[in-house]
Each structure stands twice: as C-alpha cells, then as structure tokens.
Coordinates of C-alpha atoms (C1' of nucleotides) in Angstrom, one line a residue:
Chain A
X1 CA 0.0 0.0 0.0
X2 CA 1.2 3.4 -0.9
X3 CA 0.8 6.2 1.5
X4 CA 1.4 9.8 0.6
X5 CA 4.5 11.6 1.7
X6 CA 2.5 13.9 3.9
X7 CA 0.7 11.1 5.6
X8 CA 3.9 9.1 6.2
X9 CA 5.5 12.2 7.6
X10 CA 2.7 12.6 10.2
X11 CA 2.9 9.0 11.2
X12 CA 6.7 9.3 11.8
X13 CA 6.4 12.5 13.7
X14 CA 4.1 10.9 16.2
X15 CA 5.4 7.4 16.6
X16 CA 9.1 8.0 16.7
X17 CA 11.2 9.0 19.7
X18 CA 13.7 10.6 17.3
X19 CA 13.4 13.9 15.4
X20 CA 13.2 13.6 11.6
X21 CA 16.4 14.9 9.9
X22 CA 15.8 17.6 7.3
X23 CA 17.9 20.1 5.4
X24 CA 17.3 23.8 5.4
X25 CA 19.2 26.0 2.9
X26 CA 20.2 29.6 3.3
X27 CA 21.1 30.7 -0.2
X28 CA 22.7 34.1 -0.6
X29 CA 23.2 36.2 -3.7
X30 CA 24.1 39.8 -4.4
X31 CA 21.5 41.4 -6.5
X32 CA 21.1 45.1 -7.4
X33 CA 23.9 46.0 -5.1
X34 CA 22.3 44.3 -2.1
X35 CA 22.9 41.1 -0.2
X36 CA 19.8 38.9 -0.8
X37 CA 18.5 35.6 0.3
X38 CA 16.4 33.2 -1.8
X39 CA 13.3 32.1 0.2
X40 CA 10.0 30.3 -0.3
X41 CA 7.1 32.7 -0.1
X42 CA 3.6 32.7 1.2
X43 CA 1.4 35.7 0.6
X44 CA -1.3 36.9 2.9
X45 CA -3.7 39.8 2.3
X46 CA -1.3 42.5 3.2
X47 CA 1.9 40.9 4.0
X48 CA 4.3 38.2 2.9
X49 CA 6.0 35.5 5.0
X50 CA 9.0 33.5 4.0
X51 CA 10.7 30.2 5.0
X52 CA 14.0 28.6 3.9
X53 CA 13.9 26.1 1.1
X54 CA 14.2 22.7 2.8
X55 CA 13.0 19.1 3.0
X56 CA 13.4 15.8 4.7
X57 CA 16.4 13.7 3.8
X58 CA 16.4 10.2 2.4
X59 CA 18.9 7.8 3.8
X60 CA 19.6 6.3 0.3
X61 CA 21.7 9.4 -0.5
X62 CA 24.5 11.5 1.0
X63 CA 23.8 14.9 2.5
X64 CA 25.2 16.6 -0.6
X65 CA 22.9 14.6 -2.8
X66 CA 20.0 15.3 -0.6
X67 CA 20.9 19.0 -0.7
X68 CA 21.0 19.1 -4.5
X69 CA 17.7 17.3 -4.8
X70 CA 15.9 19.5 -2.3
X71 CA 17.3 22.8 -3.7
X72 CA 16.3 21.7 -7.2
X73 CA 12.8 20.6 -6.2
X74 CA 12.1 23.8 -4.2
X75 CA 13.8 26.5 -6.3
X76 CA 15.1 24.9 -9.5
X77 CA 18.5 26.3 -8.7
X78 CA 21.5 23.9 -9.4
X79 CA 25.2 23.9 -9.2
X80 CA 25.9 26.3 -6.3
X81 CA 28.6 26.5 -3.8
X82 CA 27.4 24.9 -0.6
X83 CA 28.7 24.3 2.9
X84 CA 27.2 22.7 6.0
X85 CA 26.4 25.3 8.7
X86 CA 24.9 23.9 11.8
X87 CA 22.4 21.4 13.0
X88 CA 19.5 22.8 14.9
X89 CA 17.1 21.0 17.1
X90 CA 15.0 21.7 20.1
X91 CA 11.8 20.0 21.3
X92 CA 10.0 23.2 20.7
X93 CA 11.0 23.7 17.1
X94 CA 8.7 22.8 14.3
X95 CA 6.0 21.1 16.5
X96 CA 4.1 19.5 13.7
X97 CA 7.0 17.7 12.0
X98 CA 9.5 17.4 14.8
X99 CA 12.2 17.9 12.2
X100 CA 15.8 18.4 13.0
X101 CA 17.4 21.0 10.7
X102 CA 20.7 20.3 9.2
X103 CA 21.3 23.8 7.8
X104 CA 23.4 24.7 4.8
X105 CA 24.8 27.9 3.6
X106 CA 25.0 28.4 -0.2
X107 CA 26.1 31.1 -2.6
X108 CA 24.8 31.6 -6.1
X109 CA 26.1 34.1 -8.7
X110 CA 23.7 36.2 -10.6
X111 CA 24.7 34.5 -13.8
X112 CA 23.8 31.0 -12.6
X113 CA 20.8 32.4 -10.7
X114 CA 18.9 33.8 -13.6
X115 CA 19.7 30.8 -15.7
X116 CA 18.1 28.4 -13.3
X117 CA 15.7 29.9 -10.8
X118 CA 12.0 29.4 -10.8
X119 CA 10.4 32.6 -9.8
X120 CA 6.9 31.1 -9.4
X121 CA 8.3 29.3 -6.3
X122 CA 10.7 31.7 -4.7
X123 CA 11.3 35.3 -3.6
X124 CA 14.5 37.2 -3.5
X125 CA 14.5 39.1 -0.3
X126 CA 17.0 41.7 0.7
X127 CA 19.0 40.6 3.7
X128 CA 18.3 43.9 5.5
X129 CA 14.5 43.4 5.0
X130 CA 14.4 40.1 6.7
X131 CA 13.2 40.2 10.3
X132 CA 11.6 37.9 12.8
X133 CA 8.2 38.8 11.8
X134 CA 8.3 37.9 8.1
X135 CA 10.2 34.6 8.6
X136 CA 8.3 31.5 9.4
X137 CA 4.7 30.4 8.7
X138 CA 3.1 30.9 12.1
X139 CA -0.1 29.1 11.3
X140 CA 1.6 26.0 10.1
X141 CA 4.1 26.2 13.0
X142 CA 7.1 25.9 10.7
X143 CA 10.2 27.9 10.2
X144 CA 10.1 29.1 13.8
X145 CA 13.9 29.3 14.0
X146 CA 14.6 30.1 10.4
X147 CA 15.4 33.7 11.3
X148 CA 18.1 32.5 13.7
X149 CA 19.5 30.2 11.0
X150 CA 19.8 33.1 8.5
X151 CA 21.7 35.2 11.1
X152 CA 24.0 32.3 11.7
X153 CA 24.6 31.9 7.9
X154 CA 25.3 35.6 7.5
X155 CA 28.0 35.4 10.1
X156 CA 29.6 32.5 8.3
X157 CA 29.4 34.3 5.1
X158 CA 31.4 37.3 6.5
X159 CA 33.9 35.0 8.0
X160 CA 34.4 33.0 4.7
X161 CA 34.8 36.2 2.8
X162 CA 37.7 37.3 5.0
X163 CA 39.5 34.1 5.1
X164 CA 38.9 32.5 1.7
X165 CA 38.4 33.3 -1.9
X166 CA 34.7 32.4 -1.7
X167 CA 33.7 35.8 -3.3
X168 CA 34.2 34.0 -6.6
X169 CA 31.0 32.1 -6.0
X170 CA 29.0 35.3 -6.2
X171 CA 30.9 37.1 -8.9
X172 CA 30.9 36.4 -12.6
X173 CA 33.9 34.6 -14.1
X174 CA 35.6 37.8 -15.0
X175 CA 35.1 41.0 -12.9
X176 CA 36.6 44.4 -12.3
X177 CA 38.3 45.3 -9.0
X178 CA 35.4 47.7 -8.1
X179 CA 32.9 44.8 -8.4
X180 CA 35.0 42.7 -6.1
X181 CA 35.3 45.6 -3.6
X182 CA 31.6 46.1 -3.8
X183 CA 30.9 42.5 -2.8
X184 CA 33.1 42.9 0.3
X185 CA 31.5 46.2 1.2
X186 CA 28.0 44.9 0.7
X187 CA 28.5 41.8 2.8
X188 CA 30.6 43.2 5.6
X189 CA 28.9 46.6 5.7
X190 CA 32.2 48.4 5.8
X191 CA 33.6 50.7 3.2
X192 CA 37.2 50.5 2.2
X193 CA 39.8 52.7 0.6
X194 CA 40.3 51.4 -2.9
X195 CA 44.1 51.7 -2.8
X196 CA 44.3 49.7 0.4
X197 CA 41.7 47.2 -0.7
X198 CA 43.7 46.6 -3.9
X199 CA 46.9 46.2 -2.0
X200 CA 45.4 43.7 0.3
X201 CA 43.8 41.6 -2.4
X202 CA 47.0 41.6 -4.4
X203 CA 49.0 40.5 -1.4
X204 CA 46.7 37.5 -1.0
X205 CA 47.7 36.4 -4.5
X206 CA 44.4 34.9 -5.4
X207 CA 43.7 36.9 -8.6
X208 CA 44.9 36.8 -12.1
X209 CA 44.7 39.6 -14.6
X210 CA 42.9 38.4 -17.7
X211 CA 44.3 41.1 -20.0
X212 CA 40.8 42.0 -21.0
X213 CA 38.9 45.2 -20.2
X214 CA 35.3 46.1 -19.4
X215 CA 34.3 49.1 -21.5
X216 CA 30.8 49.4 -20.2
X217 CA 31.5 52.6 -18.2
X218 CA 33.8 55.5 -18.9
X219 CA 37.4 54.6 -18.5
X220 CA 37.8 50.8 -19.4
X221 CA 38.6 48.7 -16.3
X222 CA 40.9 45.7 -16.1
X223 CA 39.2 42.4 -15.7
X224 CA 40.4 39.9 -13.2
X225 CA 39.6 36.3 -12.5
X226 CA 40.3 34.0 -9.5
X227 CA 43.5 31.9 -9.7
X228 CA 42.0 28.9 -7.9
X229 CA 39.0 27.1 -9.1
X230 CA 38.3 25.6 -5.7
X231 CA 37.8 27.2 -2.4
X232 CA 41.1 28.3 -1.0
X233 CA 41.6 29.2 2.6
X234 CA 44.0 32.1 3.0
X235 CA 46.6 31.1 5.5
X236 CA 47.0 33.4 8.4
X237 CA 50.3 34.1 10.2
X238 CA 51.1 31.8 13.0
X239 CA 49.7 32.6 16.4
X240 CA 52.9 34.1 17.8
Chain B
X1 CA 4.4 -4.1 24.9
X2 CA 7.9 -3.1 25.7
X3 CA 10.6 -3.8 23.3
X4 CA 14.3 -3.4 24.1
X5 CA 16.2 -0.4 22.9
X6 CA 18.4 -2.6 20.8
X7 CA 15.5 -4.3 19.1
X8 CA 13.6 -1.0 18.5
X9 CA 16.8 0.4 17.0
X10 CA 17.0 -2.5 14.5
X11 CA 13.4 -2.0 13.5
X12 CA 13.9 1.6 12.8
X13 CA 17.0 1.2 10.8
X14 CA 15.3 -1.2 8.4
X15 CA 11.8 0.4 8.1
X16 CA 12.6 4.0 7.9
X17 CA 13.7 6.0 4.9
X18 CA 15.5 8.4 7.1
X19 CA 18.8 8.0 9.0
X20 CA 18.6 7.9 12.8
X21 CA 20.1 11.0 14.4
X22 CA 22.9 10.3 16.9
X23 CA 25.5 12.4 18.7
X24 CA 29.2 11.5 18.7
X25 CA 31.6 13.2 21.0
X26 CA 35.2 14.1 20.5
X27 CA 36.5 15.0 23.9
X28 CA 40.0 16.4 24.2
X29 CA 42.2 16.8 27.2
X30 CA 45.8 17.5 27.9
X31 CA 47.3 14.8 30.1
X32 CA 51.0 14.2 30.8
X33 CA 52.0 16.9 28.4
X34 CA 50.2 15.3 25.5
X35 CA 47.0 16.1 23.7
X36 CA 44.6 13.2 24.4
X37 CA 41.1 12.0 23.4
X38 CA 38.7 10.1 25.6
X39 CA 37.4 7.1 23.7
X40 CA 35.4 3.9 24.3
X41 CA 37.6 0.9 24.2
X42 CA 37.3 -2.7 23.0
X43 CA 40.2 -5.1 23.6
X44 CA 41.1 -7.9 21.3
X45 CA 43.8 -10.4 22.0
X46 CA 46.7 -8.3 20.9
X47 CA 45.3 -5.0 20.1
X48 CA 42.8 -2.3 21.1
X49 CA 40.2 -0.6 19.1
X50 CA 38.3 2.6 20.0
X51 CA 35.2 4.5 19.1
X52 CA 33.8 7.9 20.1
X53 CA 31.4 8.0 22.9
X54 CA 28.0 8.5 21.3
X55 CA 24.3 7.6 21.3
X56 CA 20.9 8.1 19.6
X57 CA 19.1 11.3 20.5
X58 CA 15.7 11.6 21.9
X59 CA 13.3 14.2 20.6
X60 CA 12.0 15.1 24.1
X61 CA 15.3 16.9 24.8
X62 CA 17.5 19.6 23.2
X63 CA 20.8 18.6 21.5
X64 CA 22.6 20.0 24.5
X65 CA 20.6 17.9 26.9
X66 CA 21.1 14.8 24.8
X67 CA 24.8 15.5 24.7
X68 CA 25.0 15.8 28.5
X69 CA 23.0 12.6 28.9
X70 CA 25.0 10.6 26.4
X71 CA 28.4 11.8 27.7
X72 CA 27.4 10.9 31.3
X73 CA 26.0 7.5 30.4
X74 CA 29.1 6.6 28.4
X75 CA 31.9 8.1 30.4
X76 CA 30.5 9.6 33.6
X77 CA 32.1 12.9 32.6
X78 CA 30.0 16.0 33.3
X79 CA 30.2 19.8 33.0
X80 CA 32.5 20.2 30.0
X81 CA 32.9 22.8 27.4
X82 CA 31.1 21.7 24.3
X83 CA 30.5 22.9 20.8
X84 CA 28.8 21.4 17.8
X85 CA 31.2 20.3 15.1
X86 CA 29.6 18.9 12.0
X87 CA 26.9 16.5 10.9
X88 CA 28.1 13.4 9.1
X89 CA 26.0 11.2 7.0
X90 CA 26.5 8.9 4.0
X91 CA 24.6 5.8 3.0
X92 CA 27.8 3.8 3.6
X93 CA 28.4 4.9 7.1
X94 CA 27.4 2.7 10.0
X95 CA 25.5 0.1 7.9
X96 CA 23.8 -1.6 10.8
X97 CA 22.3 1.4 12.5
X98 CA 22.0 3.8 9.6
X99 CA 22.8 6.6 12.1
X100 CA 23.5 10.1 11.2
X101 CA 26.2 11.6 13.4
X102 CA 25.8 15.0 14.9
X103 CA 29.4 15.4 16.1
X104 CA 30.4 17.5 19.1
X105 CA 33.8 18.7 20.2
X106 CA 34.4 19.0 23.9
X107 CA 37.2 20.0 26.2
X108 CA 37.8 18.8 29.7
X109 CA 40.4 20.0 32.2
X110 CA 42.4 17.5 34.1
X111 CA 40.8 18.7 37.3
X112 CA 37.3 18.0 36.2
X113 CA 38.4 14.9 34.3
X114 CA 39.8 13.0 37.3
X115 CA 36.9 14.0 39.5
X116 CA 34.4 12.5 37.1
X117 CA 35.6 9.9 34.7
X118 CA 34.8 6.2 34.9
X119 CA 38.0 4.4 33.8
X120 CA 36.2 1.1 33.5
X121 CA 34.4 2.5 30.5
X122 CA 36.9 4.6 28.7
X123 CA 40.5 5.0 27.6
X124 CA 42.6 8.1 27.3
X125 CA 44.4 7.9 24.0
X126 CA 47.2 10.2 22.9
X127 CA 46.1 12.1 19.8
X128 CA 49.3 11.1 18.0
X129 CA 48.6 7.4 18.7
X130 CA 45.2 7.5 17.0
X131 CA 45.1 6.2 13.5
X132 CA 42.7 4.7 11.0
X133 CA 43.4 1.2 12.2
X134 CA 42.7 1.5 15.8
X135 CA 39.5 3.6 15.4
X136 CA 36.1 1.8 14.7
X137 CA 34.9 -1.6 15.5
X138 CA 35.2 -3.3 12.1
X139 CA 33.3 -6.4 13.1
X140 CA 30.3 -4.5 14.3
X141 CA 30.5 -2.1 11.4
X142 CA 30.5 1.0 13.6
X143 CA 32.7 4.0 13.9
X144 CA 33.8 3.7 10.3
X145 CA 34.2 7.5 10.0
X146 CA 35.2 8.3 13.6
X147 CA 38.8 8.8 12.5
X148 CA 37.7 11.5 10.1
X149 CA 35.6 13.1 12.8
X150 CA 38.5 13.2 15.2
X151 CA 40.7 14.9 12.5
X152 CA 38.0 17.5 12.0
X153 CA 37.7 18.1 15.7
X154 CA 41.5 18.6 16.0
X155 CA 41.4 21.3 13.3
X156 CA 38.6 23.0 15.1
X157 CA 40.5 22.9 18.3
X158 CA 43.5 24.6 16.8
X159 CA 41.4 27.2 15.3
X160 CA 39.6 27.9 18.5
X161 CA 42.8 28.2 20.4
X162 CA 44.1 30.9 18.1
X163 CA 40.9 32.9 17.9
X164 CA 39.4 32.5 21.4
X165 CA 40.2 32.1 25.1
X166 CA 39.1 28.5 24.9
X167 CA 42.4 27.3 26.5
X168 CA 40.7 28.1 29.8
X169 CA 38.6 25.0 29.4
X170 CA 41.7 22.8 29.6
X171 CA 43.7 24.6 32.2
X172 CA 43.0 24.8 35.9
X173 CA 41.4 28.0 37.3
X174 CA 44.9 29.5 38.1
X175 CA 47.9 28.7 36.0
X176 CA 51.3 30.0 35.2
X177 CA 52.4 31.4 31.9
X178 CA 54.5 28.4 31.1
X179 CA 51.5 26.1 31.5
X180 CA 49.5 28.3 29.1
X181 CA 52.3 28.3 26.6
X182 CA 52.6 24.5 26.9
X183 CA 48.9 24.1 26.0
X184 CA 49.4 26.1 22.9
X185 CA 52.6 24.3 22.0
X186 CA 51.1 20.8 22.6
X187 CA 48.0 21.5 20.5
X188 CA 49.4 23.4 17.6
X189 CA 52.7 21.5 17.5
X190 CA 54.7 24.7 17.3
X191 CA 57.2 26.0 19.8
X192 CA 57.2 29.7 20.7
X193 CA 59.7 32.1 22.1
X194 CA 58.5 32.8 25.6
X195 CA 59.0 36.6 25.4
X196 CA 57.0 36.8 22.2
X197 CA 54.3 34.4 23.5
X198 CA 53.8 36.6 26.6
X199 CA 53.7 39.8 24.6
X200 CA 51.0 38.2 22.3
X201 CA 48.9 36.9 25.1
X202 CA 49.1 40.2 27.0
X203 CA 48.1 42.1 23.9
X204 CA 44.9 40.0 23.7
X205 CA 43.9 41.3 27.2
X206 CA 42.3 38.0 28.2
X207 CA 44.3 37.4 31.4
X208 CA 44.3 38.7 34.9
X209 CA 47.2 38.5 37.4
X210 CA 45.9 36.8 40.5
X211 CA 48.8 38.2 42.7
X212 CA 49.4 34.6 43.8
X213 CA 52.4 32.5 43.0
X214 CA 53.1 28.9 42.3
X215 CA 56.1 27.7 44.4
X216 CA 56.2 24.1 43.3
X217 CA 59.3 24.6 41.2
X218 CA 62.4 26.7 41.8
X219 CA 61.6 30.3 41.4
X220 CA 58.0 31.1 42.2
X221 CA 55.8 31.8 39.1
X222 CA 53.1 34.3 38.8
X223 CA 49.6 32.8 38.6
X224 CA 47.2 34.1 36.0
X225 CA 43.5 33.5 35.5
X226 CA 41.2 34.2 32.5
X227 CA 39.4 37.5 32.6
X228 CA 36.2 36.2 30.9
X229 CA 34.3 33.3 32.3
X230 CA 32.6 32.6 29.0
X231 CA 34.1 31.9 25.6
X232 CA 35.4 35.1 24.1
X233 CA 36.2 35.5 20.5
X234 CA 39.3 37.6 20.0
X235 CA 38.4 40.2 17.4
X236 CA 40.7 40.3 14.5
X237 CA 41.6 43.5 12.6
X238 CA 39.2 44.4 9.9
X239 CA 39.8 42.8 6.5
X240 CA 41.4 45.9 4.9
Chain C
dA1 C1' 34.7 70.6 -21.3
dC2 C1' 32.8 68.0 -18.0
dA3 C1' 31.1 64.0 -15.5
dA4 C1' 32.1 59.4 -14.0
dA5 C1' 34.7 55.7 -12.8
dA6 C1' 39.6 53.8 -13.0
dG7 C1' 44.1 54.0 -11.7
dT8 C1' 48.1 54.9 -8.8
dG9 C1' 52.4 56.1 -4.1
dT10 C1' 54.0 57.8 0.1
dT11 C1' 54.1 58.4 4.9
dT12 C1' 53.1 56.9 9.5
dA13 C1' 51.7 53.8 12.9
dT14 C1' 51.3 49.3 14.5
dA15 C1' 52.4 44.4 14.9
dT16 C1' 55.6 40.7 14.4
dT17 C1' 59.9 38.5 14.6
dA18 C1' 64.5 37.4 16.2
dC19 C1' 67.4 37.2 19.8
dA20 C1' 70.3 36.4 25.3
dC21 C1' 70.9 37.3 29.8
dC22 C1' 69.8 37.7 34.8
dC23 C1' 66.8 36.0 38.9
dA24 C1' 64.8 33.3 42.7
dT25 C1' 64.5 29.1 44.7
dG26 C1' 65.4 24.2 46.3
dA27 C1' 68.5 20.5 46.4
Chain D
dT1 C1' 77.0 26.4 44.4
dC2 C1' 74.6 24.8 41.0
dA3 C1' 70.6 23.2 38.4
dT4 C1' 66.0 24.5 37.2
dG5 C1' 62.5 27.1 35.5
dG6 C1' 61.0 32.2 35.7
dG7 C1' 61.3 36.7 34.2
dT8 C1' 62.5 40.6 31.2
dG9 C1' 63.8 44.5 26.5
dT10 C1' 65.4 46.1 22.2
dA11 C1' 66.2 46.5 17.3
dA12 C1' 64.7 45.1 12.6
dT13 C1' 61.2 44.0 9.6
dA14 C1' 56.7 43.5 7.9
dT15 C1' 52.0 44.8 7.7
dA16 C1' 48.2 48.1 8.1
dA17 C1' 46.2 52.6 7.8
dA18 C1' 45.5 57.2 6.4
dC19 C1' 45.3 60.1 2.7
dA20 C1' 44.4 63.0 -3.0
dC21 C1' 45.3 63.6 -7.4
dT22 C1' 45.6 62.2 -12.4
dT23 C1' 43.8 59.3 -16.4
dT24 C1' 40.6 57.6 -19.7
dT25 C1' 36.5 57.4 -21.8
dG26 C1' 31.5 58.8 -23.2
dT27 C1' 28.3 62.4 -23.6

DNA sequence: ACAAAAGTGTTTATATTACACCCATGA
DNA sequence: TCATGGGTGTAATATAAACACTTTTGT
C-alpha cells in the first residue's frame, strides 16, 4: 500500500522518539547592489511571509545529494557553492513535523541564478529586509527558527569572505576590481579605501589579470579572475 | 508491549527512509604533556580498538541535553565545554544502524576529568597514537568514519585556540604562563619564544594576574587567570 | 569641457619577529 | 654552588592605515 509523503511524515512525527532529519538552505546572492536571500514565499492579504527552502532527507543518498535534490525541487537552482552550517534541534522547534534541521549555507552568482531559478516558487529578499516577523509560517508552525539560522549563515558568510576566496562564488567569471570591492562592502557593511583594498587583495595572491577590459562605463577597467577554481583558505600568520 | 532499545533500533534502521540522528563526541584533554582523546575501548587479543562516545538522540530533549546525557552514560564525565562540530552522513556509514552523526567537540580540564571519569568504561588515548586502524569496531561495522571526525575536531581545536580564550577549558582555574604556553605548543605542535608568546597573550587582554604564586618549582611563578568566564572570540583586525 | 569611474604612491603607525641574559629558589 | 625554570627588553622587519590627485573614456 502506498501512503502519501505527507501522511507518512505525520505518522513518523508521532510514533518515533527521534526527530526527523531535514535540510534547510540559506542561499545568498548579491542582486542590485544588495545582499539577498532566496526564500520560499507565502502571501497573505497585506503581507508576505518566508521560509527557507528545505526538505526531509532520504537515507539512500548522501547529505550533498539530498541538498542538491531538495534545492532543485524547491527552487530549480542547481550547481551552487554549498557548505554545511549547523544542526538545529529543540523539542519546541517545528512542532508539527518534529524535524531536526541540518542547515546549509549556499552562494549563487547572478549568472547562474537567472539561468536556473523558478520565480513562481521563490522570492529574492534583501537581507536587511528580513526580520523575525516575516520569517516562518506561524499558522503551520514551521520555520520558527529560520530567522536565527539566517543570522548564523550571515556570520559564516562574513567569515568566509575574510579568510577565503569564496567571493568567486558570487561574482561572474571575470570581474573588475570595483565589483570585487563592492561584494566585500555589501557583505561586511564596511567601506574600504580602494588603494588599500587593492593592495590587500593583491597580497593574497588569489587573482589573475585576464588582460581584458570592461568598457561598459567610462574609462575601461581591467578584468580579473580568480586563480583557484576551488575554495582556497587564505593562511593566516602563526599565532605568535 | 515493551521492546528493548536494541530491538527497536534495528526495526527503525530497516523500516525508515531516514537515518537515525545520533550524537558522537570528540572529547579532548591535555594529560602528561600530551593532547589526548577520551574514547570507548574494545580489547582484542593483541590490540585495542576505539570509538567515540555517542548515542541516539531523543526528541524530548534539546541537543545539549542529549549531549550531557550521552556523555554521562558513556563516560561519567559532566560539566565540560562543548560545541557542535559537523553532521556526518553517508549511505555507507554505519551500515547496521544507519545513524547520522551530529558530532560534538568537547574539552575537559584534568581537574574535572579525574573527578568524574569512569575508567572502567573509557580509555585516554594520545592524539598522536590515533590512526585509522585503531578507530572503529570493524566487526560491528560501527565507527567507520570516527577517525575522520577526530581529525575534523582537531582542526577546530587549533582554530579555537588561536581565535578565542578556549584554553581556559583545559587549564586549571589558576595557572602559570608556562602552562598556558605548553597548552598552545602541545595543541598546535609549534614552539614559541616565551617573550613573544607573553607579549602576544598580554596584547589580547584576556588574562588577569591573581597576585598569587606557584612555588612548586624553583623560582615562584606568577599565577594568572582568564578575565572572561565565557568563551570570548578575539576580534581580528578588519579585513582591509 | 565635463562628468564618472579607474588607476596609482607615500608616509606613518602598529604588529611581528628574532634574539640572550639575569633572577629566585630548592637541592 | 649549581641546576632548574621564571622573568624581562630592544632592534629590525613586515604589515596596516591614512590620505588625494591624475587618467581615460562617453556624452
């Protein structure tokens, strides 16, 4: 006998002494010079409410495979940078489903983003517009801690930006120095002197000059690209 | 009808499409001038094999409560510093139980350690003596990735030591500068010039002089204590 | 010619590294 | 008196921070 996924879920949540492991995804992008998060949307008469894309995991697949599957089903986005964040659980969270949230942090470039995303399913919400009130579907008792998870992800993003070349996951393949600086300024909320910024970035030795120029605005700007294709952790000096 | 925990576990692992969430604990201490890990032991004729203390979580309690319960049941250790590490899952791990491992990293001071630990249950293994061969009970097909988890925890420990005052969780309440330096040297594997080490530590402003001295060896040594009772992240300079 | 973004150097302050001798105590 | 671990300072180098004008292009 086949039972629907919903039904099966409700049986589990009552019968078992364990919480049900699920994945929740905080996916950031930079859009219109703002840090944004891709969220699932529910509209009420005069307001909107959002939750993180997520779903229950299947034991036949790895966490990464489950992530890819869930993100694709919920948003149609594929091929993003992803990293596990933290696992959240409390007996109070998500009373209906009793799900344990293995949260992931993801980055998507605007290129990839517009190629893949399904706008009938998701909303792009400015990070600064997200607050406790518009996160979580109160009536269904889900997403109660999604605001906290987003905060946690933002912290991780700032950290990663400082210590790795992860900015490449948000930028197009080739970019000008001012675009790179903008990413850092948007995400950290600081503004930097462009001479010092450039000196710092060059000292990290993570960029290559392409020899090409962007002529879209006034004086043509040199285009750079990241040297390493994979995530590179920038080594810090020893403790002492 | 009551069914035993073992039996129930086996039913779950077969019937469910989800993995069973469990906690695995990597608990470090510094003992006899060596970095050590507290592990559960199984002796064979001519060799020993170890796994991480761990157990299945109950949804009636938070992760922290589950952690405390599991650690106490398995080792009798209580009141340690703990921090969630990472959640490991793959369809290949732990074939019998299909458990998903929410791993934790913990630190225990020798003081606390000897007050609480139950040596009939656990072994204290030098970190450097741990290898793929002596971790995991092959016959029972458990702990297959515990070596990987320990490596991950060691990395986190080094990081925490550099960026926080977490050393306080391993040291006694009052300690001399050379003890603090030893902790750093043992864990990072580096050796430091004691003048530079002192300058660095003082610059972080995380210590207080107690005014007391340790007279146990030769010239009496000043005793210090940590200024903050809670974990303090040492702010790094801004990116640029 | 002017508006807009790109490009470029120097000075000062701070942090890091390398390095060696004297001190207080117990045995 | 000597062996042991504790305590202390300075000079050289490297990194970070503050700061403003010129260049190239499109309009």
